[in-house]
CSV table of C-alpha atoms in Angstrom, one decimal:
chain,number,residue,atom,x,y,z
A,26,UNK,CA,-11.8,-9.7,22.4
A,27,UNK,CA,-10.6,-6.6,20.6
A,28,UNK,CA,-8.3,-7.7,17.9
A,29,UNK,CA,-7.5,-3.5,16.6
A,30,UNK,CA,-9.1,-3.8,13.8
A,31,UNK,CA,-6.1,-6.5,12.4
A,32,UNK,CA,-6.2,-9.5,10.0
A,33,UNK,CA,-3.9,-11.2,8.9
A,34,UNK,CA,-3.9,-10.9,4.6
A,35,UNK,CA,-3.4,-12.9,1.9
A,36,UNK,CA,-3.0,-11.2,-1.6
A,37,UNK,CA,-4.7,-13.0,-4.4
A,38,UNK,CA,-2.2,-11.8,-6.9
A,39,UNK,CA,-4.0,-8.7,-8.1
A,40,UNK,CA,-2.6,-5.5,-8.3
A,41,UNK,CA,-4.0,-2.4,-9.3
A,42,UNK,CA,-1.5,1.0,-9.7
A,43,UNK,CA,-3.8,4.5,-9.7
A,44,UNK,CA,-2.6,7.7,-9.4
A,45,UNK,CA,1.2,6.9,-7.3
A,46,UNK,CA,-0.9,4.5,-5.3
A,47,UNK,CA,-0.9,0.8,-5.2
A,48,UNK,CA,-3.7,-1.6,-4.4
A,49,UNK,CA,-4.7,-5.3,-3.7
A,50,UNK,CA,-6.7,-7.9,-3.3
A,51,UNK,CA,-7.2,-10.7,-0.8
A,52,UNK,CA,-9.0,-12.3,2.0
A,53,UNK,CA,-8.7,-12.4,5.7
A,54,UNK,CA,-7.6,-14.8,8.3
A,55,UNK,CA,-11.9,-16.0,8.4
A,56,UNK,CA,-11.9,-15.9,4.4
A,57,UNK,CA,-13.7,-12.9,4.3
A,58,UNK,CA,-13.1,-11.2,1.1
A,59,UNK,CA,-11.6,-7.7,0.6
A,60,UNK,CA,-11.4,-5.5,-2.7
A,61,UNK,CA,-9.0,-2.4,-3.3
A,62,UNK,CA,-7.1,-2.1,-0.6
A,63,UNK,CA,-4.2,0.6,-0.2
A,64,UNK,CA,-1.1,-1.6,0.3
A,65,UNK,CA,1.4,0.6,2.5
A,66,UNK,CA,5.2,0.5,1.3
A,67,UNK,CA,8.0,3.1,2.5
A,68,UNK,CA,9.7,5.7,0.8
A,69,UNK,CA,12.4,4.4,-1.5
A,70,UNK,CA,11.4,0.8,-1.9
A,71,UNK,CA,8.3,-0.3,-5.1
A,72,UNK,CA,7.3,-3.8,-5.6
A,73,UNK,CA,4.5,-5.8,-6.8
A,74,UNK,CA,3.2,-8.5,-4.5
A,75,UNK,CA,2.6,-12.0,-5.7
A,76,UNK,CA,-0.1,-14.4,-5.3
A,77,UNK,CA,0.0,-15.9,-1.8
A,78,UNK,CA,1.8,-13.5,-0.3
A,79,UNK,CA,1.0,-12.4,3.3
A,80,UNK,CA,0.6,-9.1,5.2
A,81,UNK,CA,-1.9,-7.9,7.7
A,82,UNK,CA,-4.8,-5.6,7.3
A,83,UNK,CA,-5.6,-3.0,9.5
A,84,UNK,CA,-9.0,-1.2,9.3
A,85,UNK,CA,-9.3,2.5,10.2
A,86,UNK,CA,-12.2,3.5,13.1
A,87,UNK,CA,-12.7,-0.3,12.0
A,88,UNK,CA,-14.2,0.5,9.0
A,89,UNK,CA,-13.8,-2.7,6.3
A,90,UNK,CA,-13.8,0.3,3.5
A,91,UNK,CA,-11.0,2.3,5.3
A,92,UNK,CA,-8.8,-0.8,5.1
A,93,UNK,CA,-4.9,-0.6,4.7
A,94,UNK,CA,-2.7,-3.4,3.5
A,95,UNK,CA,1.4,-4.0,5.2
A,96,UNK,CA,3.8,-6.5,4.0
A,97,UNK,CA,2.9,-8.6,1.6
A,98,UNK,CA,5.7,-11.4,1.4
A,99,UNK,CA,5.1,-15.1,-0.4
A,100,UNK,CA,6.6,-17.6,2.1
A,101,UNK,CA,7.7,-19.8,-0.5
A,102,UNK,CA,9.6,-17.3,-2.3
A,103,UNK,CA,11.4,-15.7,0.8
A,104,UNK,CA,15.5,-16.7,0.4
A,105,UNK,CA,17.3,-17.6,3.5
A,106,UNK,CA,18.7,-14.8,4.9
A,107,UNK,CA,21.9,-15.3,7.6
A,108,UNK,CA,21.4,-12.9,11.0
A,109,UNK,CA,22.0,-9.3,10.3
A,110,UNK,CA,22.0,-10.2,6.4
A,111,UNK,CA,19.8,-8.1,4.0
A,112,UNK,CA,18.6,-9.7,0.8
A,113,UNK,CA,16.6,-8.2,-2.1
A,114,UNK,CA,14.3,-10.7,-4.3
A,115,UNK,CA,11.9,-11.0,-7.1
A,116,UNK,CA,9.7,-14.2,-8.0
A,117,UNK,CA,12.4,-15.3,-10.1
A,118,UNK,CA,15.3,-16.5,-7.7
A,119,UNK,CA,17.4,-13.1,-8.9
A,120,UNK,CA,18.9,-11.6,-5.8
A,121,UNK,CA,20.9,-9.2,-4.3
A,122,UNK,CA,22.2,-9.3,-1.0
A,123,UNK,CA,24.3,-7.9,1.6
A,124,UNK,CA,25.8,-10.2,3.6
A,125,UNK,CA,28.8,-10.0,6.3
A,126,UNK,CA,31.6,-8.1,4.4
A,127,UNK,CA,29.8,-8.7,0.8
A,128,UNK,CA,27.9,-7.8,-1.6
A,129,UNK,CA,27.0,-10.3,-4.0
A,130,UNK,CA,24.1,-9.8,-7.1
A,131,UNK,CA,22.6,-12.9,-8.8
A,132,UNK,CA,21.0,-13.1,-12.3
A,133,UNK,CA,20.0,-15.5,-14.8
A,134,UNK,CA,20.4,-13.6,-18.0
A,135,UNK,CA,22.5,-10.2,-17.6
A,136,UNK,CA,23.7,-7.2,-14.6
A,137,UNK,CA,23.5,-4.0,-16.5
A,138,UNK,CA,25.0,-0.9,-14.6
A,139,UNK,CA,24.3,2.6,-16.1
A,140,UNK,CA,26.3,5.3,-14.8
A,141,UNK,CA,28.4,8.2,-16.6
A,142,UNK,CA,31.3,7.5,-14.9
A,143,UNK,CA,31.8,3.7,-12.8
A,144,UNK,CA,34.8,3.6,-10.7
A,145,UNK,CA,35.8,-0.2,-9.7
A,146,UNK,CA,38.8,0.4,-6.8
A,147,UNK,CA,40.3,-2.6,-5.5
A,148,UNK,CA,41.5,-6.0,-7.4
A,149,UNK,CA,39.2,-7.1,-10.2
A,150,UNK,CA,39.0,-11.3,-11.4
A,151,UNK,CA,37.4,-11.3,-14.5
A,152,UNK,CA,36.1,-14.4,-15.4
A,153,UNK,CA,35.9,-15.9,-11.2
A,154,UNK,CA,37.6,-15.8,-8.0
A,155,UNK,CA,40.2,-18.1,-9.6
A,156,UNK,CA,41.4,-15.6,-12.0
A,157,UNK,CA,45.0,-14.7,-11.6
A,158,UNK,CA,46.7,-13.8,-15.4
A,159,UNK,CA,46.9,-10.0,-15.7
A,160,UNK,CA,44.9,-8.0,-18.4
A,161,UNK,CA,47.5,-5.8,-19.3
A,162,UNK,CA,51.3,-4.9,-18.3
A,163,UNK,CA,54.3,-2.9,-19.2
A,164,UNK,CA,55.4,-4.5,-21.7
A,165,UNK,CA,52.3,-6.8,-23.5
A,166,UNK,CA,52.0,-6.6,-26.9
A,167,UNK,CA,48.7,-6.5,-28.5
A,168,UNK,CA,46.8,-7.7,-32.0
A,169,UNK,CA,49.0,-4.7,-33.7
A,170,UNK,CA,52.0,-5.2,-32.6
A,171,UNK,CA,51.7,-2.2,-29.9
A,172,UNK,CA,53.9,-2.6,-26.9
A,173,UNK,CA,51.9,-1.0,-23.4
A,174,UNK,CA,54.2,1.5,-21.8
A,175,UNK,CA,52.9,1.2,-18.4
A,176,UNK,CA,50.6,-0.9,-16.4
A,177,UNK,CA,47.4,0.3,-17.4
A,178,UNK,CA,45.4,-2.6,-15.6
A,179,UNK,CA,47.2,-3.1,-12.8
A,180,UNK,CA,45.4,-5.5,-10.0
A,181,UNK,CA,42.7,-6.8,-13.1
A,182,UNK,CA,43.2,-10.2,-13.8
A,183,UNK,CA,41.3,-12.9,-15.9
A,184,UNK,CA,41.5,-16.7,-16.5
């Protein structure tokens, strides 16, 4: 039966980065053994594929040394992800995802945002949802004695 020159692909964890263009190893869905092959990624989106992960492998004119690698995802790593829901992962558990009507970002150590200018619009909890004692109003003194004149903070609370 013709199969299009398609097998199914499972990386072996290395990854080799030459001139813009990434490639893999792995073996094929009879254990067959592949070297070098271009893994395929769209514009926009980099990553490095971990060991175990799966794709499929596609031969051009089905030539073995005109292979081409797609996808690339570790089952084991892969988050549960709700219908319609977009999540972005590493092999870490850090995740980003987009969700219903949120956005929510995960870490373990730190989020660092660089920007010249970041503009937060809305209400802001610092500390958790369950924040609700203002930052700063008319009024507050602060350390020096300093009264605020207006409500510089308004709609930023903190616990």
């Amino acid at each position: 039966m013709f199969d299009g020159n398609l097998t199914r692909f499972e990386l072996d964890g290395t990854v080799e980065h030459r001139e813009g263009q990434q490639f893999v190893n792995g073996k094929g869905f009879a254990g067959d053994r592949f070297e070098r092959v271009h893994r395929i990624e769209p514009h926009g989106f980099a990553s490095n594929p971990v060991k175990g992960g799966i794709g499929v492998a596609m031969s051009a004119r089905g030539n073995r040394d005109s292979a081409y690698v797609f996808g690339g995802e570790n089952p084991g790593l892969r988050p549960s992800v709700d219908l319609g829901g977009v999540k972005i992962y590493d092999h870490t558990g850090n995740v980003v995802s987009v969700v219903q009507p949120e956005i929510r970002i995960v870490h373990s150590a730190k989020v660092h945002i660089i920007a010249p200018e970041i503009i937060l619009e809305g209400v802001v909890f610092l500390g958790g949802p369950g924040a609700s004692r203002p930052v700063s109003a008319e009024g507050t003194l602060d350390s020096a004695g300093h009264a605020e004149t207006s409500n510089f903070a308004a709609g930023v609370f903190a616990t």
